[in-house]
Every structure is written in structure tokens, then in C-alpha cells.
Coordinates of C-alpha atoms (C1' of nucleotides) in Angstrom, one line a residue:
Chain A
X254 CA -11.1 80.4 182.4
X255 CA -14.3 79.7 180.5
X256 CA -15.5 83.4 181.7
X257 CA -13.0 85.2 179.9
X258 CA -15.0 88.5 178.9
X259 CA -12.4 89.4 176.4
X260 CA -13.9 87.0 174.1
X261 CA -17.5 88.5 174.4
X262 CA -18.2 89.7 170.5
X263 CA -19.9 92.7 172.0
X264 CA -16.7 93.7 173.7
X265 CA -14.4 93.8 170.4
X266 CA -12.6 96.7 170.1
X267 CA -12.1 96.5 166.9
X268 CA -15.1 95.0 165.3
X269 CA -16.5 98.6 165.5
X270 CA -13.9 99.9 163.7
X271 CA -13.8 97.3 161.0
X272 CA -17.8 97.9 160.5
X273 CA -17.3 101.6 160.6
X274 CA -14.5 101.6 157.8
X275 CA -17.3 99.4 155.9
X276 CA -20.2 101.5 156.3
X277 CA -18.1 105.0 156.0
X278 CA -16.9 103.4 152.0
X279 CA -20.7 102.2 151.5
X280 CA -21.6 106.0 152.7
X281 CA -19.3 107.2 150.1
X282 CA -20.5 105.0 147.4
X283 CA -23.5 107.0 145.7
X284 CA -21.3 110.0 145.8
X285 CA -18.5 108.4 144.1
X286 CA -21.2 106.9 141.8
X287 CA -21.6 109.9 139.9
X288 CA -17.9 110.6 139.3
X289 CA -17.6 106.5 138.6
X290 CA -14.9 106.3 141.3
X291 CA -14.7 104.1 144.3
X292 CA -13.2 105.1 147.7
X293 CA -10.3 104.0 147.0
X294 CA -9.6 105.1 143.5
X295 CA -11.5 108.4 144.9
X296 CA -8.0 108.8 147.6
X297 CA -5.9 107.8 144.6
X298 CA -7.0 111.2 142.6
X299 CA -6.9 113.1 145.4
X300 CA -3.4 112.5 146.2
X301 CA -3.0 113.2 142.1
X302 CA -4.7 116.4 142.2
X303 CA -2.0 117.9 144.6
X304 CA 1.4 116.5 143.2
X305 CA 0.8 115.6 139.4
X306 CA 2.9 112.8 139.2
X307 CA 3.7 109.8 141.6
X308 CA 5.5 106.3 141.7
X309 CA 4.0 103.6 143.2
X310 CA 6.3 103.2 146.1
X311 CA 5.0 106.9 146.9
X312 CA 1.7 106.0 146.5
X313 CA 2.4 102.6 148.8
X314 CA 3.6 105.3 151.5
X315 CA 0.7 107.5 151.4
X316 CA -2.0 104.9 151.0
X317 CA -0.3 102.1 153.4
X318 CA -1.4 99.7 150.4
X319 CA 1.6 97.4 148.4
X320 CA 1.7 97.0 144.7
X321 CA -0.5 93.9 144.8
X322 CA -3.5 96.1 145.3
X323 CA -1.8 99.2 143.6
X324 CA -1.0 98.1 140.4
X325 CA -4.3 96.6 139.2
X326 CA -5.8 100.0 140.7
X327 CA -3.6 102.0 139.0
X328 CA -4.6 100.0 136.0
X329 CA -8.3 100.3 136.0
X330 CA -8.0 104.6 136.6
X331 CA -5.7 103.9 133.4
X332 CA -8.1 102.6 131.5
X333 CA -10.7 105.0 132.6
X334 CA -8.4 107.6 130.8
X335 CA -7.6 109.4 134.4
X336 CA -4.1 108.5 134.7
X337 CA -1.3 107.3 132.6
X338 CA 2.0 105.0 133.7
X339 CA 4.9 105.6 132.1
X340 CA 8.6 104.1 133.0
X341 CA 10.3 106.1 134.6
X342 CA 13.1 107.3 132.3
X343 CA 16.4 107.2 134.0
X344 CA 15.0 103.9 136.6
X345 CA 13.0 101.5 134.5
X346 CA 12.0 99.7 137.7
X347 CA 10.1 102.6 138.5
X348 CA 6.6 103.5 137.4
X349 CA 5.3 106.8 137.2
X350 CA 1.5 107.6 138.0
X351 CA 0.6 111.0 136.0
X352 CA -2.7 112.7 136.2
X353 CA -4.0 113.1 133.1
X354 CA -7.0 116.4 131.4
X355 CA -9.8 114.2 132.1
X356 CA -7.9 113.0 135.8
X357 CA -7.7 116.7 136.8
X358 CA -11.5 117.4 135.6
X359 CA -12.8 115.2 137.8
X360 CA -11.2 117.2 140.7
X361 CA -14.7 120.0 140.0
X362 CA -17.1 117.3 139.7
X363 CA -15.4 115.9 143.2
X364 CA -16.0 119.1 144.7
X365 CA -19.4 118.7 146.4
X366 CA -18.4 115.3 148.1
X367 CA -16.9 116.3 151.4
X368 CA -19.3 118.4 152.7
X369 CA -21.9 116.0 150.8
X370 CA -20.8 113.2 153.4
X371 CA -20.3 115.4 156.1
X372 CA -23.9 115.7 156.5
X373 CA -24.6 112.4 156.4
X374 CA -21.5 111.1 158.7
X375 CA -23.2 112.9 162.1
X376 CA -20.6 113.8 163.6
X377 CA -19.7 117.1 164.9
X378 CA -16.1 118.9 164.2
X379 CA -15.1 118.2 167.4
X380 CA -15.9 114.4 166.7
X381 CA -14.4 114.1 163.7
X382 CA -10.9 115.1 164.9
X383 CA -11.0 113.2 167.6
X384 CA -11.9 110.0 165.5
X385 CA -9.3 111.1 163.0
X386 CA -6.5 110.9 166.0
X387 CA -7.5 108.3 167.0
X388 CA -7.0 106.0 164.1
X389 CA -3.9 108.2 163.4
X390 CA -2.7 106.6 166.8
X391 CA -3.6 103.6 166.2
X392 CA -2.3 103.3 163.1
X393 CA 1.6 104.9 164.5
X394 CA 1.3 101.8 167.0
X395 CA 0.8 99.2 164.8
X396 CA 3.2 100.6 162.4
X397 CA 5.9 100.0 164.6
X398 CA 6.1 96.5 163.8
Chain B
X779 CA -13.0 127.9 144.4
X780 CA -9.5 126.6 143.8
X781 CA -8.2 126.6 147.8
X782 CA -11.0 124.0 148.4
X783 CA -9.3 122.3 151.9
X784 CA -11.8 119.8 152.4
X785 CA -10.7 118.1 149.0
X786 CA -6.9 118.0 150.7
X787 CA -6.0 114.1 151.3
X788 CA -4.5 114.6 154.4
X789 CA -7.7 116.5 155.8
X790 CA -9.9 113.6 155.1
X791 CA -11.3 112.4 158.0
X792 CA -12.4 109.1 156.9
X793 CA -8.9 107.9 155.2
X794 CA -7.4 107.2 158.2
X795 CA -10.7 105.2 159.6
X796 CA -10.0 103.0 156.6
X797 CA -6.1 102.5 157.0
X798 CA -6.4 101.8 160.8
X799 CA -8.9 99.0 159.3
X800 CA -7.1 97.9 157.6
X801 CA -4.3 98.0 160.0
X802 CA -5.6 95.9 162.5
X803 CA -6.7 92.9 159.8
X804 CA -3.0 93.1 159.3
X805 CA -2.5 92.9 163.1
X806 CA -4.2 90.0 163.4
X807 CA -3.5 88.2 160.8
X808 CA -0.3 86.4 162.1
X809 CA -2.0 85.6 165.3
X810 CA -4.8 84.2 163.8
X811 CA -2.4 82.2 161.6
X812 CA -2.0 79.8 164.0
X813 CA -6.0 78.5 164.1
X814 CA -6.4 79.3 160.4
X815 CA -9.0 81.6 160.6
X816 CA -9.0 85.3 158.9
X817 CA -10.6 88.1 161.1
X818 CA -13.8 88.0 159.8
X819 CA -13.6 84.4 160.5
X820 CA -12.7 84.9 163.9
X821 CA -15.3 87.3 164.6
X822 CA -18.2 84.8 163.0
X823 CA -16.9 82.1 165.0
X824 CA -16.9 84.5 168.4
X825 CA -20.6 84.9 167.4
X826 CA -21.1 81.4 167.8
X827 CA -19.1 80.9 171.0
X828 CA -21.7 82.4 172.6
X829 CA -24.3 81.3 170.9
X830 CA -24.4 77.8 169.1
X831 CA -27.1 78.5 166.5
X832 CA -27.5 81.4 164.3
X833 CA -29.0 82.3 160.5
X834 CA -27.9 83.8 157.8
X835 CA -30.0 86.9 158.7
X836 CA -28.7 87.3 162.0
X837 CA -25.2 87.3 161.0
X838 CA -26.2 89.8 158.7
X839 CA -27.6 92.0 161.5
X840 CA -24.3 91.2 164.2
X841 CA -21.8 91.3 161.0
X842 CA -23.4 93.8 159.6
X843 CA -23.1 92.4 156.5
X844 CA -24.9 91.4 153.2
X845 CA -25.3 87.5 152.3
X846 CA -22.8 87.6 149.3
X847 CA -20.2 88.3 152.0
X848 CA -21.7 85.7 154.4
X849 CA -22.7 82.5 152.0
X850 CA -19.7 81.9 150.8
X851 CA -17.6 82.8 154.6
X852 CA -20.0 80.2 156.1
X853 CA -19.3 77.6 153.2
X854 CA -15.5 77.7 154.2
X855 CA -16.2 77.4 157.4
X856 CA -18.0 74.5 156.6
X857 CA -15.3 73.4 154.6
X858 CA -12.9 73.5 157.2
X859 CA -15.0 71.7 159.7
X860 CA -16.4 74.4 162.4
X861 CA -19.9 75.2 161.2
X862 CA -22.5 73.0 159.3
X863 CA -25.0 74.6 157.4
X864 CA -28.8 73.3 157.5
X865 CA -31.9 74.4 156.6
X866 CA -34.8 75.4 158.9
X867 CA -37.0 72.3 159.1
X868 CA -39.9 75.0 159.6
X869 CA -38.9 77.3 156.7
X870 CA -36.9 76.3 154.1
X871 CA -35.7 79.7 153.0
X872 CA -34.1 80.1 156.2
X873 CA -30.0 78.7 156.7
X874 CA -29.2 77.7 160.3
X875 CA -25.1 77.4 160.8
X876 CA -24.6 75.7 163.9
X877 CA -21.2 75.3 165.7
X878 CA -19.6 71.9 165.8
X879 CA -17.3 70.1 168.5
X880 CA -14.2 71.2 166.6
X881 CA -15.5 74.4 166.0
X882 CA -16.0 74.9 169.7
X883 CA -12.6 73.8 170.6
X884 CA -11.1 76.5 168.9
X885 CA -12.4 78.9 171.3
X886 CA -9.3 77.5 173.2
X887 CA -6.8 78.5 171.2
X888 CA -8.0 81.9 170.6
X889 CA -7.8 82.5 174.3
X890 CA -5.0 84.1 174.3
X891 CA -5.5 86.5 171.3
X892 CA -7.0 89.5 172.5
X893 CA -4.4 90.0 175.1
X894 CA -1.9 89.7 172.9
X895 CA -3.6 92.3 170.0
X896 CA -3.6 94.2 172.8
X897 CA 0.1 94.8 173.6
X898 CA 0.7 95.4 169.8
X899 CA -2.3 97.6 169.6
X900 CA -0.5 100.7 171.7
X901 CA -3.2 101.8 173.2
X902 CA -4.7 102.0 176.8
X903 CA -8.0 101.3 177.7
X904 CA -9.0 104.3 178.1
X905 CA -8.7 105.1 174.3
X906 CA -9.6 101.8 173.2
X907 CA -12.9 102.9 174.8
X908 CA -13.0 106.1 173.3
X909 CA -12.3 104.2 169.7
X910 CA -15.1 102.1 169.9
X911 CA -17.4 104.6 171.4
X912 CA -16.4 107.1 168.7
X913 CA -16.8 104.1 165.6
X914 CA -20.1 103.0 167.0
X915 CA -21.9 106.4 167.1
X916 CA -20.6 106.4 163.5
X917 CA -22.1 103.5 162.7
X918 CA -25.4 104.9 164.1
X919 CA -25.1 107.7 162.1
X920 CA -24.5 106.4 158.9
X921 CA -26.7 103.0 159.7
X922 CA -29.8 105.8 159.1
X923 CA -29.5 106.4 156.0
Chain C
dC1046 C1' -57.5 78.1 147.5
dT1047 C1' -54.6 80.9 144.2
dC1048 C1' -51.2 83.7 142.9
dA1049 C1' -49.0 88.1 143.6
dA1050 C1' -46.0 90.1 147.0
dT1051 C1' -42.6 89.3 150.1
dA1052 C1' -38.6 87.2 152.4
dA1053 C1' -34.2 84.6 152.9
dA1054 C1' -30.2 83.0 150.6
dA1055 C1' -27.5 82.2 146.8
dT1056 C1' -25.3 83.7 142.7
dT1057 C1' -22.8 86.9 139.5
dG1058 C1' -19.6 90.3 138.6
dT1059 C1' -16.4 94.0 140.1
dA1060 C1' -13.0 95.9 143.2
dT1061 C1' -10.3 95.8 147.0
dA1062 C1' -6.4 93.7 150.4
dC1063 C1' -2.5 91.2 151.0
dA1064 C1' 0.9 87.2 151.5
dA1065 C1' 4.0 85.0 148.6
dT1066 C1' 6.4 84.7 144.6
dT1067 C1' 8.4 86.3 140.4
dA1068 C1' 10.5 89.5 137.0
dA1069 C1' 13.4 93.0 135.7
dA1070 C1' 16.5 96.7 136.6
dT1071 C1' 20.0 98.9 139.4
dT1072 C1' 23.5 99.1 143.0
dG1073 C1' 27.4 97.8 145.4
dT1074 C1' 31.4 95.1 146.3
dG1075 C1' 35.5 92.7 145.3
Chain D
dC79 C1' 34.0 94.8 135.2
dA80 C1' 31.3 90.7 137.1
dC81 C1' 27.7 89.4 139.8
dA82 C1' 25.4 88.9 144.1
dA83 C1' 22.3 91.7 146.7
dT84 C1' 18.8 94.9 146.6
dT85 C1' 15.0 97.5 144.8
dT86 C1' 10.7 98.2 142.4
dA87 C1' 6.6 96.4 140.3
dA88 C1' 3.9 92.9 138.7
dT89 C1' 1.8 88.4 139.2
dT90 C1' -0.7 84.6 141.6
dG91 C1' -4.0 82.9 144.6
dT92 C1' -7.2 83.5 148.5
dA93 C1' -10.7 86.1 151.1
dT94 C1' -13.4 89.8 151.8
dA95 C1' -17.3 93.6 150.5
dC96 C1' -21.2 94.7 148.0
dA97 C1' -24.6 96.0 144.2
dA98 C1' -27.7 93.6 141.4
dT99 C1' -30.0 89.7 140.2
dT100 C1' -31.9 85.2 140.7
dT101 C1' -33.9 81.2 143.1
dT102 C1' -36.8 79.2 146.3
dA103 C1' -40.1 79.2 149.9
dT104 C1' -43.6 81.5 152.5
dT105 C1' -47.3 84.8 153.3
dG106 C1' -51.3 87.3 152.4
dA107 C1' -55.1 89.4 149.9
dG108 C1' -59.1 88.4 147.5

DNA sequence: CTCAATAAAATTGTATACAATTAAATTGTG
DNA sequence: CACAATTTAATTGTATACAATTTTATTGAG
């Protein structure tokens, strides 16, 4: 019927969550500025700065990303000095993501971020956990395919 | 100090905001394979379902986007046929993208999407509400700054 | 009326995303 | 052991995002 409401724009469910993701990694853009990271790369570290060293498949698994956006990532924090990729010794198919000095440095610089954003992200504890579920959800559901 | 938990990937509130974004592109992707349109696409055109006319500016402000995102989205769309792309008679500056006959037809085909995004999506209305509620106060938030 | 200020898009350059394909190494099976 | 199947990354090509800059047109102050 030509008055199928689920068409509306205005009653997307997911355009808000598609324009939140946006604004959240413009939020975290003059943050990361200072440590010459974006969002993305800014995850990438963080997941370094708890286990030193990780292949790209592991990094695929924790991100949700595949090795066409991976590898040239991988290769610009390489170049930034952050991170090296060596073969992996015994499985030459495998590449393995060290942190490097300078990579770990970064972590103190880093430190201020998160509570940095929290201020600007409005949302109260409570909020925030619930948002975080949410996507978590989400995210289990579409998984399954 | 060294035990900061806030700098802990999987205490990031934000990541999975981004994943579940990314998620749901994915989600649509192979049902809006079938009319050729990405999301953002489909969203744009939605805009124009409704309303047959709209500028560059006002696509920012619905999009919420910037016009290096948008000139180049509308120029495909003009490239495949759905929008034209004129300038105000009244004031030059100003780019009205207007909705043509096969763009409108479209709107057909898409009929059945959001039903069935909705059965892979996993979730019931009631959270779908909650999800949107909870991604457009944190757009309204952030939007501030 | 004249420009400086402003406004609206477009352009430039960088960094994601991701489907599809390719390349290279390893595994598994007869 | 030979070699097809599989695994892991890398590559290719397209489409966002967006900061920064540029272009063009309009507005507004004097």
C-alpha cells in the first residue's frame, strides 16, 4: 500500500544508529588528534596495549573488520613506528601485529581520553550500559548469519 | 595509574556503537543489492520519497552530513538515473536534486525491505525503540558540541 | 553602488569498510 | 609423497566520511 509507514525516513531504526556511530568517531576526533590516531587505529592500540602481540585473524575477531580494511591499517600504524608485522615464524601465512616502545607510549598520552569523552557523550552510567547492550545484541543477531 | 579500566577495549562503550553500524550496512547490503543502491543511498532516496525536492543543505541537516559526503552520493545518483541535479534559478549557489520517474519507482521495490531487515535484525520492537531512543539522545548530546 | 563578509557546494586528500579476487603457505587425503 | 582443498593475508575497486580548502554567488555595510 502507498501508506506503508515503514518507509517514513523519520521512522528508521537504524539511521540513528548509523548517525550516532558517525558523530560518536567525529566526537573522538580532536582527542585522537593529539595522539595522531583515528578511532579506529585508536581500538587497534588498545587491543595492543593488553596482549602485546596479535595476528590479523585475531584482530578480524575482535574488531569484526576483514583484512581488506586491516592490512592497509595495520600498515599505516606501521609506518607511524607503533607497531611492527613480522611473519609468523613457524606459519608464513600468518602475520603477527607487535606493539612496539613508541606503540606502548602512547597508551599515557591515551590516558585522559575516556573520561575526556565521557563528558561530552551525555549520557549517564546507567545509559551507557544500556546503549552498550544494546548494540552488543544487536550485533549477536546479525551475527548469526 | 597502571589499572586504568576505562582504557580496557572491551569496556568501551562506543566500540560496539560502531560495530553494530557497521553491522547493519552489512545487513543491508544484500537486500539492497537487488535495486543497486548502498544504504546511504537508500536512505537519500527515502528522503525524497517523501519529498520530491530537496538541497544540498537540507540533506546535510536530515543526513547529517557534510557536502564532500553528499556531492559526489548525489552525482551517482544522477548517474544512475534517480535524481537530477539543478541549480536554483533564484540563487545559483544553491543545488536542487529532484526525484525522477524512475527514481520514484524504486520506492516499489524497496517495499518489502524493512520487514525483511527486520526478521534478521533479532530484535522486538520494543528494543528497536529503545535503540533508536537511546542513539538519538546521543546524537543530541554530542550534536552540541 | 562597491566590495568585504558570508553562504552554498564542490574539490582535494586521507582513512575507513567491504565484496571479490588473488597469492602464498599449509593441511589433509589417497 | 603428490596435490587438491583449505587457510591466511594481500590486493583491487567502489563507496562512504570528513577536515580543509577553493569556487562561485549573494548579502550587507558604508
Amino acid at each position: 500500500m502507498d501508506s506503508d509507514k515503514t518507509l517514513l525516513f523519520d521512522n528508521q531504526v537504524c539511521f540513528p544508529l548509523y548517525s550516532a556511530a558517525n558523530a560518536m568517531v567525529r566526537a573522538y576526533r580532536p582527542l585522537l588528534r593529539e595522539l595522531d590516531l583515528t578511532y579506529l587505529q585508536y581500538m587497534t592500540l588498545m587491543l595492543l596495549w593488553e596482549q602485546p602481540q596479535m595476528t590479523v585473524k585475531e584482530f578480524g575477531a575482535r574488531l569484526d573488520l576483514d583484512s581488506g580494511t586491516l592490512t592497509p591499517l595495520l600498515k599505516r600504524l606501521e609506518a607511524k613506528g607503533l607497531v611492527t608485522r613480522e611473519r609468523d615464524k613457524l606459519d608464513e601465512r600468518i602475520r603477527v601485529i607487535k606493539i612496539t616502545a613508541q606503540g606502548k607510549a602512547l597508551r599515557r598520552k591515551a590516558e585522559g581520553i575516556p573520561a575526556q569523552l565521557a563528558c561530552n557523550i551525555g549520557l549517564d552510567k546507567k545509559e551507557a550500559v544500556q546503549i552498550k547492550q544494546m548494540c552488543q545484541r544487536l550485533l549477536q543477531s546479525l551475527a548469526k548469519d
